[in-house]
Amino acid sequence: MNNPALFLKKFLRYGTTIASVAPSSVWLSRATISTIDWSCPRIILELGAGTGPITAEILKKATPESRVIAVEQDADFAAHLRVRFSRYKNLEIIHGDVSELARYLKGRGIDKVDYIISGLPVPSFTGEAQQALFRSVRAVLKQDGSFNQITEFPLLYKRIYKKWFKDVRFIFEPRNIPPAGVYICRNMQEP
Ligand SMILES: C[S@@+](CC[C@H](N)C(=O)[O-])C[C@H]1O[C@@H](n2cnc3c(N)ncnc32)[C@H](O)[C@@H]1O
């Protein structure tokens, strides 16, 4: 399960690094992956998986031939994810930081991924950390790939993503508490 108590404890301790008081709802999680084309095996990279609400929805859809790699910086969340999803052979959990994506993937024989699904608190990152993140994303995302980012402040942060992607579409999910949404970002560009 999504372990809301562990999530809240981390929020109270680390604040903006977690950036939300509760895990994403099932509606927001589904909206976040709603643009994935599952007609062939995919390589999906999830960033900031937390306690795994989006991971769970990805795993419900992913074919056994697809690969799912989830990166999470918090050791307790990473341990929780390993236990929660231990029966899925097509999932790998990496306890690490998103600035090192290319290294993590290279070590697993992966050059590029089809989709990046992000629950990261990007607006809380410093300017330098945002640059490191999007440089990392550009190094590993296929040219026709998509970066899908959750947000709890619909529309407010679009400009961050517009800087790095030519196309940014927004999907609103009013059933999440608070109402939230997803930026679907394609076609990376130099900021
Ligand atoms: C808003 S929570 C989202 C958790 C989960 N995806 C969800 O939707 O409920 C943000 C997550 O990003 C993780 N995170 C923050 N900075 C990170 C970084 N630099 N590298 C990897 N994970 C990070 C946090 O530990 C936290 O689990």
PDB file of C-alpha atoms and ligand atoms in Angstrom:
ATOM      1  CA  MET A   1       0.000   0.000   0.000  1.00  0.00           C
ATOM      2  CA  ASN A   2       0.940   3.654  -0.315  1.00  0.00           C
ATOM      3  CA  ASN A   3       1.754   3.989   3.407  1.00  0.00           C
ATOM      4  CA  PRO A   4       0.386   7.536   3.988  1.00  0.00           C
ATOM      5  CA  ALA A   5       1.736   7.534   7.582  1.00  0.00           C
ATOM      6  CA  LEU A   6       5.334   7.036   6.419  1.00  0.00           C
ATOM      7  CA  PHE A   7       4.780   9.691   3.736  1.00  0.00           C
ATOM      8  CA  LEU A   8       3.436  12.247   6.220  1.00  0.00           C
ATOM      9  CA  LYS A   9       6.313  11.526   8.629  1.00  0.00           C
ATOM     10  CA  LYS A  10       8.825  12.241   5.836  1.00  0.00           C
ATOM     11  CA  PHE A  11       6.973  15.424   4.841  1.00  0.00           C
ATOM     12  CA  LEU A  12       7.032  16.712   8.422  1.00  0.00           C
ATOM     13  CA  ARG A  13      10.749  15.963   8.637  1.00  0.00           C
ATOM     14  CA  TYR A  14      11.985  17.032   5.179  1.00  0.00           C
ATOM     15  CA  GLY A  15       9.319  19.494   3.917  1.00  0.00           C
ATOM     16  CA  THR A  16      10.009  20.692   0.378  1.00  0.00           C
ATOM     17  CA  THR A  17      12.090  17.614  -0.542  1.00  0.00           C
ATOM     18  CA  ILE A  18       8.866  15.601  -0.264  1.00  0.00           C
ATOM     19  CA  ALA A  19       6.606  18.582  -1.078  1.00  0.00           C
ATOM     20  CA  SER A  20       3.267  16.885  -0.467  1.00  0.00           C
ATOM     21  CA  VAL A  21       1.461  15.715   2.669  1.00  0.00           C
ATOM     22  CA  ALA A  22       0.076  12.561   1.081  1.00  0.00           C
ATOM     23  CA  PRO A  23       0.939  10.172  -1.748  1.00  0.00           C
ATOM     24  CA  SER A  24      -0.705  10.843  -5.137  1.00  0.00           C
ATOM     25  CA  SER A  25      -4.257   9.547  -5.455  1.00  0.00           C
ATOM     26  CA  VAL A  26      -5.094   6.704  -7.794  1.00  0.00           C
ATOM     27  CA  TRP A  27      -6.755   9.246 -10.164  1.00  0.00           C
ATOM     28  CA  LEU A  28      -3.677  11.440 -10.365  1.00  0.00           C
ATOM     29  CA  SER A  29      -1.452   8.370 -10.738  1.00  0.00           C
ATOM     30  CA  ARG A  30      -3.571   7.092 -13.634  1.00  0.00           C
ATOM     31  CA  ALA A  31      -3.680  10.513 -15.295  1.00  0.00           C
ATOM     32  CA  THR A  32       0.112  10.699 -15.050  1.00  0.00           C
ATOM     33  CA  ILE A  33       0.588   7.560 -17.144  1.00  0.00           C
ATOM     34  CA  SER A  34      -2.499   7.986 -19.347  1.00  0.00           C
ATOM     35  CA  THR A  35      -0.460   8.996 -22.412  1.00  0.00           C
ATOM     36  CA  ILE A  36       1.747   5.884 -22.439  1.00  0.00           C
ATOM     37  CA  ASP A  37       1.317   3.747 -25.539  1.00  0.00           C
ATOM     38  CA  TRP A  38       1.504   0.139 -24.320  1.00  0.00           C
ATOM     39  CA  SER A  39       1.208  -1.466 -27.753  1.00  0.00           C
ATOM     40  CA  CYS A  40       4.850  -2.598 -27.564  1.00  0.00           C
ATOM     41  CA  PRO A  41       7.385  -3.200 -24.757  1.00  0.00           C
ATOM     42  CA  ARG A  42       8.506   0.052 -23.146  1.00  0.00           C
ATOM     43  CA  ILE A  43      11.328   1.302 -20.967  1.00  0.00           C
ATOM     44  CA  ILE A  44       9.823   3.551 -18.294  1.00  0.00           C
ATOM     45  CA  LEU A  45      11.901   5.571 -15.857  1.00  0.00           C
ATOM     46  CA  GLU A  46      10.076   6.851 -12.765  1.00  0.00           C
ATOM     47  CA  LEU A  47      11.665   9.661 -10.746  1.00  0.00           C
ATOM     48  CA  GLY A  48      10.802  10.297  -7.083  1.00  0.00           C
ATOM     49  CA  ALA A  49       8.643   7.191  -6.661  1.00  0.00           C
ATOM     50  CA  GLY A  50       7.907   7.847  -2.959  1.00  0.00           C
ATOM     51  CA  THR A  51       5.762   5.046  -1.534  1.00  0.00           C
ATOM     52  CA  GLY A  52       4.740   3.917  -5.023  1.00  0.00           C
ATOM     53  CA  PRO A  53       1.214   5.052  -6.022  1.00  0.00           C
ATOM     54  CA  ILE A  54       2.267   5.785  -9.612  1.00  0.00           C
ATOM     55  CA  THR A  55       4.603   2.774  -9.703  1.00  0.00           C
ATOM     56  CA  ALA A  56       1.601   0.565  -8.851  1.00  0.00           C
ATOM     57  CA  GLU A  57      -0.401   1.931 -11.790  1.00  0.00           C
ATOM     58  CA  ILE A  58       2.554   1.554 -14.167  1.00  0.00           C
ATOM     59  CA  LEU A  59       3.025  -2.082 -13.098  1.00  0.00           C
ATOM     60  CA  LYS A  60      -0.664  -2.861 -13.681  1.00  0.00           C
ATOM     61  CA  LYS A  61      -0.221  -1.847 -17.335  1.00  0.00           C
ATOM     62  CA  ALA A  62       3.367  -2.790 -18.155  1.00  0.00           C
ATOM     63  CA  THR A  63       3.873  -5.961 -20.175  1.00  0.00           C
ATOM     64  CA  PRO A  64       6.397  -8.463 -18.718  1.00  0.00           C
ATOM     65  CA  GLU A  65       8.787  -7.491 -21.567  1.00  0.00           C
ATOM     66  CA  SER A  66       8.674  -3.826 -20.540  1.00  0.00           C
ATOM     67  CA  ARG A  67      11.252  -2.519 -18.056  1.00  0.00           C
ATOM     68  CA  VAL A  68      10.386  -0.149 -15.235  1.00  0.00           C
ATOM     69  CA  ILE A  69      13.164   1.621 -13.328  1.00  0.00           C
ATOM     70  CA  ALA A  70      12.238   3.734 -10.305  1.00  0.00           C
ATOM     71  CA  VAL A  71      14.689   6.188  -8.712  1.00  0.00           C
ATOM     72  CA  GLU A  72      14.078   7.392  -5.161  1.00  0.00           C
ATOM     73  CA  GLN A  73      16.488   9.320  -2.945  1.00  0.00           C
ATOM     74  CA  ASP A  74      14.928   8.458   0.429  1.00  0.00           C
ATOM     75  CA  ALA A  75      16.279   5.199   1.884  1.00  0.00           C
ATOM     76  CA  ASP A  76      13.060   4.303   3.747  1.00  0.00           C
ATOM     77  CA  PHE A  77      10.899   4.905   0.673  1.00  0.00           C
ATOM     78  CA  ALA A  78      13.292   2.822  -1.452  1.00  0.00           C
ATOM     79  CA  ALA A  79      13.140  -0.025   1.100  1.00  0.00           C
ATOM     80  CA  HIS A  80       9.326   0.218   1.192  1.00  0.00           C
ATOM     81  CA  LEU A  81       9.171   0.039  -2.625  1.00  0.00           C
ATOM     82  CA  ARG A  82      11.411  -3.053  -2.695  1.00  0.00           C
ATOM     83  CA  VAL A  83       9.108  -4.899  -0.284  1.00  0.00           C
ATOM     84  CA  ARG A  84       5.851  -3.633  -1.795  1.00  0.00           C
ATOM     85  CA  PHE A  85       6.732  -4.598  -5.364  1.00  0.00           C
ATOM     86  CA  SER A  86       9.016  -7.606  -4.736  1.00  0.00           C
ATOM     87  CA  ARG A  87       6.968  -9.872  -7.025  1.00  0.00           C
ATOM     88  CA  TYR A  88       7.523  -7.761 -10.134  1.00  0.00           C
ATOM     89  CA  LYS A  89      10.503  -9.015 -12.120  1.00  0.00           C
ATOM     90  CA  ASN A  90      10.299  -6.128 -14.612  1.00  0.00           C
ATOM     91  CA  LEU A  91      10.844  -3.444 -11.937  1.00  0.00           C
ATOM     92  CA  GLU A  92      14.157  -2.210 -10.538  1.00  0.00           C
ATOM     93  CA  ILE A  93      14.352   0.220  -7.627  1.00  0.00           C
ATOM     94  CA  ILE A  94      17.377   2.491  -7.429  1.00  0.00           C
ATOM     95  CA  HIS A  95      18.088   4.297  -4.185  1.00  0.00           C
ATOM     96  CA  GLY A  96      19.781   7.373  -5.627  1.00  0.00           C
ATOM     97  CA  ASP A  97      19.600  10.909  -6.953  1.00  0.00           C
ATOM     98  CA  VAL A  98      18.103  11.980 -10.270  1.00  0.00           C
ATOM     99  CA  SER A  99      21.199  13.916 -11.277  1.00  0.00           C
ATOM    100  CA  GLU A 100      22.876  10.562 -12.076  1.00  0.00           C
ATOM    101  CA  LEU A 101      20.350   9.004 -14.423  1.00  0.00           C
ATOM    102  CA  ALA A 102      22.738   8.271 -17.303  1.00  0.00           C
ATOM    103  CA  ARG A 103      25.108   6.372 -14.987  1.00  0.00           C
ATOM    104  CA  TYR A 104      22.284   4.297 -13.445  1.00  0.00           C
ATOM    105  CA  LEU A 105      20.934   3.364 -16.857  1.00  0.00           C
ATOM    106  CA  LYS A 106      24.318   2.650 -18.421  1.00  0.00           C
ATOM    107  CA  GLY A 107      25.048   0.222 -15.574  1.00  0.00           C
ATOM    108  CA  ARG A 108      21.881  -1.630 -16.625  1.00  0.00           C
ATOM    109  CA  GLY A 109      22.682  -1.700 -20.334  1.00  0.00           C
ATOM    110  CA  ILE A 110      20.119   1.007 -21.166  1.00  0.00           C
ATOM    111  CA  ASP A 111      20.976   3.966 -23.382  1.00  0.00           C
ATOM    112  CA  LYS A 112      17.586   5.707 -23.785  1.00  0.00           C
ATOM    113  CA  VAL A 113      14.104   5.387 -22.260  1.00  0.00           C
ATOM    114  CA  ASP A 114      10.643   5.836 -23.833  1.00  0.00           C
ATOM    115  CA  TYR A 115       8.966   7.675 -20.965  1.00  0.00           C
ATOM    116  CA  ILE A 116      10.049   9.515 -17.840  1.00  0.00           C
ATOM    117  CA  ILE A 117       7.354   9.730 -15.182  1.00  0.00           C
ATOM    118  CA  SER A 118       8.201  12.292 -12.529  1.00  0.00           C
ATOM    119  CA  GLY A 119       6.783  12.850  -9.056  1.00  0.00           C
ATOM    120  CA  LEU A 120       9.733  15.104  -8.203  1.00  0.00           C
ATOM    121  CA  PRO A 121       9.142  18.416  -6.418  1.00  0.00           C
ATOM    122  CA  VAL A 122      10.842  20.258  -9.314  1.00  0.00           C
ATOM    123  CA  PRO A 123       9.756  23.798  -8.261  1.00  0.00           C
ATOM    124  CA  SER A 124      11.484  23.218  -4.881  1.00  0.00           C
ATOM    125  CA  PHE A 125      14.786  22.411  -6.615  1.00  0.00           C
ATOM    126  CA  THR A 126      17.389  25.192  -6.840  1.00  0.00           C
ATOM    127  CA  GLY A 127      18.066  26.577 -10.330  1.00  0.00           C
ATOM    128  CA  GLU A 128      21.245  24.468 -10.435  1.00  0.00           C
ATOM    129  CA  ALA A 129      19.415  21.290  -9.430  1.00  0.00           C
ATOM    130  CA  GLN A 130      16.736  21.941 -12.085  1.00  0.00           C
ATOM    131  CA  GLN A 131      19.470  22.314 -14.719  1.00  0.00           C
ATOM    132  CA  ALA A 132      21.157  19.096 -13.555  1.00  0.00           C
ATOM    133  CA  LEU A 133      17.804  17.294 -13.685  1.00  0.00           C
ATOM    134  CA  PHE A 134      16.846  18.415 -17.192  1.00  0.00           C
ATOM    135  CA  ARG A 135      20.370  17.819 -18.549  1.00  0.00           C
ATOM    136  CA  SER A 136      20.090  14.290 -17.126  1.00  0.00           C
ATOM    137  CA  VAL A 137      16.644  13.910 -18.682  1.00  0.00           C
ATOM    138  CA  ARG A 138      17.899  15.089 -22.073  1.00  0.00           C
ATOM    139  CA  ALA A 139      20.753  12.579 -21.966  1.00  0.00           C
ATOM    140  CA  VAL A 140      18.449   9.586 -21.475  1.00  0.00           C
ATOM    141  CA  LEU A 141      15.033  10.408 -23.002  1.00  0.00           C
ATOM    142  CA  LYS A 142      14.390   9.228 -26.589  1.00  0.00           C
ATOM    143  CA  GLN A 143      13.833  12.038 -29.056  1.00  0.00           C
ATOM    144  CA  ASP A 144      10.163  11.107 -29.464  1.00  0.00           C
ATOM    145  CA  GLY A 145       9.836  10.308 -25.746  1.00  0.00           C
ATOM    146  CA  SER A 146       7.738  12.103 -23.164  1.00  0.00           C
ATOM    147  CA  PHE A 147       8.394  13.522 -19.691  1.00  0.00           C
ATOM    148  CA  ASN A 148       5.211  13.381 -17.593  1.00  0.00           C
ATOM    149  CA  GLN A 149       5.347  15.510 -14.443  1.00  0.00           C
ATOM    150  CA  ILE A 150       2.788  15.675 -11.609  1.00  0.00           C
ATOM    151  CA  THR A 151       1.949  19.054 -10.093  1.00  0.00           C
ATOM    152  CA  GLU A 152      -0.239  20.158  -7.216  1.00  0.00           C
ATOM    153  CA  PHE A 153      -0.383  23.720  -8.480  1.00  0.00           C
ATOM    154  CA  PRO A 154      -2.081  23.429 -11.854  1.00  0.00           C
ATOM    155  CA  LEU A 155      -0.750  25.886 -14.457  1.00  0.00           C
ATOM    156  CA  LEU A 156       1.415  27.815 -11.993  1.00  0.00           C
ATOM    157  CA  TYR A 157       4.686  26.063 -12.844  1.00  0.00           C
ATOM    158  CA  LYS A 158       4.197  25.500 -16.565  1.00  0.00           C
ATOM    159  CA  ARG A 159       6.944  28.015 -17.382  1.00  0.00           C
ATOM    160  CA  ILE A 160       9.602  25.745 -15.797  1.00  0.00           C
ATOM    161  CA  TYR A 161       8.779  22.983 -18.266  1.00  0.00           C
ATOM    162  CA  LYS A 162       8.199  25.340 -21.236  1.00  0.00           C
ATOM    163  CA  LYS A 163      11.837  26.366 -20.867  1.00  0.00           C
ATOM    164  CA  TRP A 164      13.078  22.834 -21.579  1.00  0.00           C
ATOM    165  CA  PHE A 165      10.347  21.405 -23.845  1.00  0.00           C
ATOM    166  CA  LYS A 166       8.751  22.818 -27.018  1.00  0.00           C
ATOM    167  CA  ASP A 167       5.417  21.113 -26.312  1.00  0.00           C
ATOM    168  CA  VAL A 168       3.843  21.149 -22.842  1.00  0.00           C
ATOM    169  CA  ARG A 169       0.274  19.962 -22.432  1.00  0.00           C
ATOM    170  CA  PHE A 170      -1.617  19.984 -19.135  1.00  0.00           C
ATOM    171  CA  ILE A 171      -4.101  17.376 -17.878  1.00  0.00           C
ATOM    172  CA  PHE A 172      -6.206  18.481 -14.888  1.00  0.00           C
ATOM    173  CA  GLU A 173      -7.245  15.904 -12.256  1.00  0.00           C
ATOM    174  CA  PRO A 174      -9.865  17.484  -9.942  1.00  0.00           C
ATOM    175  CA  ARG A 175     -10.431  14.303  -7.898  1.00  0.00           C
ATOM    176  CA  ASN A 176      -6.992  14.466  -6.282  1.00  0.00           C
ATOM    177  CA  ILE A 177      -6.882  16.228  -2.888  1.00  0.00           C
ATOM    178  CA  PRO A 178      -5.838  18.956  -3.474  1.00  0.00           C
ATOM    179  CA  PRO A 179      -6.837  19.165  -7.163  1.00  0.00           C
ATOM    180  CA  ALA A 180      -3.728  18.487  -9.198  1.00  0.00           C
ATOM    181  CA  GLY A 181      -2.537  17.706 -12.671  1.00  0.00           C
ATOM    182  CA  VAL A 182       0.123  16.466 -15.016  1.00  0.00           C
ATOM    183  CA  TYR A 183       2.351  18.237 -17.508  1.00  0.00           C
ATOM    184  CA  ILE A 184       2.976  16.130 -20.601  1.00  0.00           C
ATOM    185  CA  CYS A 185       6.245  17.456 -21.992  1.00  0.00           C
ATOM    186  CA  ARG A 186       7.701  16.565 -25.407  1.00  0.00           C
ATOM    187  CA  ASN A 187      10.439  17.761 -27.774  1.00  0.00           C
ATOM    188  CA  MET A 188      13.293  18.943 -25.597  1.00  0.00           C
ATOM    189  CA  GLN A 189      15.086  22.177 -26.438  1.00  0.00           C
ATOM    190  CA  GLU A 190      18.020  24.233 -25.160  1.00  0.00           C
ATOM    191  CA  PRO A 191      16.669  26.672 -22.527  1.00  0.00           C
TER     192      PRO A 191
HETATM  193  C1  LIG B   1       5.857  14.711  -4.088  1.00  0.00           C
HETATM  194  S1  LIG B   1       6.720  13.235  -3.610  1.00  0.00           S
HETATM  195  C2  LIG B   1       5.986  12.149  -4.843  1.00  0.00           C
HETATM  196  C3  LIG B   1       6.000  10.706  -4.423  1.00  0.00           C
HETATM  197  C4  LIG B   1       5.167   9.784  -5.315  1.00  0.00           C
HETATM  198  N1  LIG B   1       5.673   9.752  -6.668  1.00  0.00           N
HETATM  199  C5  LIG B   1       3.728  10.201  -5.332  1.00  0.00           C
HETATM  200  O1  LIG B   1       3.263  10.615  -6.406  1.00  0.00           O
HETATM  201  O2  LIG B   1       3.070  10.106  -4.286  1.00  0.00           O
HETATM  202  C6  LIG B   1       8.363  13.556  -4.213  1.00  0.00           C
HETATM  203  C7  LIG B   1       9.337  12.387  -4.124  1.00  0.00           C
HETATM  204  O3  LIG B   1      10.563  12.738  -4.809  1.00  0.00           O
HETATM  205  C8  LIG B   1      11.673  12.266  -4.051  1.00  0.00           C
HETATM  206  N2  LIG B   1      12.840  13.077  -4.432  1.00  0.00           N
HETATM  207  C9  LIG B   1      13.032  14.412  -4.162  1.00  0.00           C
HETATM  208  N3  LIG B   1      14.202  14.808  -4.674  1.00  0.00           N
HETATM  209  C10 LIG B   1      14.769  13.725  -5.290  1.00  0.00           C
HETATM  210  C11 LIG B   1      16.005  13.522  -5.999  1.00  0.00           C
HETATM  211  N4  LIG B   1      16.882  14.526  -6.187  1.00  0.00           N
HETATM  212  N5  LIG B   1      16.267  12.289  -6.508  1.00  0.00           N
HETATM  213  C12 LIG B   1      15.367  11.266  -6.308  1.00  0.00           C
HETATM  214  N6  LIG B   1      14.196  11.401  -5.653  1.00  0.00           N
HETATM  215  C13 LIG B   1      13.903  12.608  -5.139  1.00  0.00           C
HETATM  216  C14 LIG B   1      11.213  12.445  -2.613  1.00  0.00           C
HETATM  217  O4  LIG B   1      11.975  11.666  -1.712  1.00  0.00           O
HETATM  218  C15 LIG B   1       9.739  12.013  -2.710  1.00  0.00           C
HETATM  219  O5  LIG B   1       9.613  10.629  -2.549  1.00  0.00           O
END
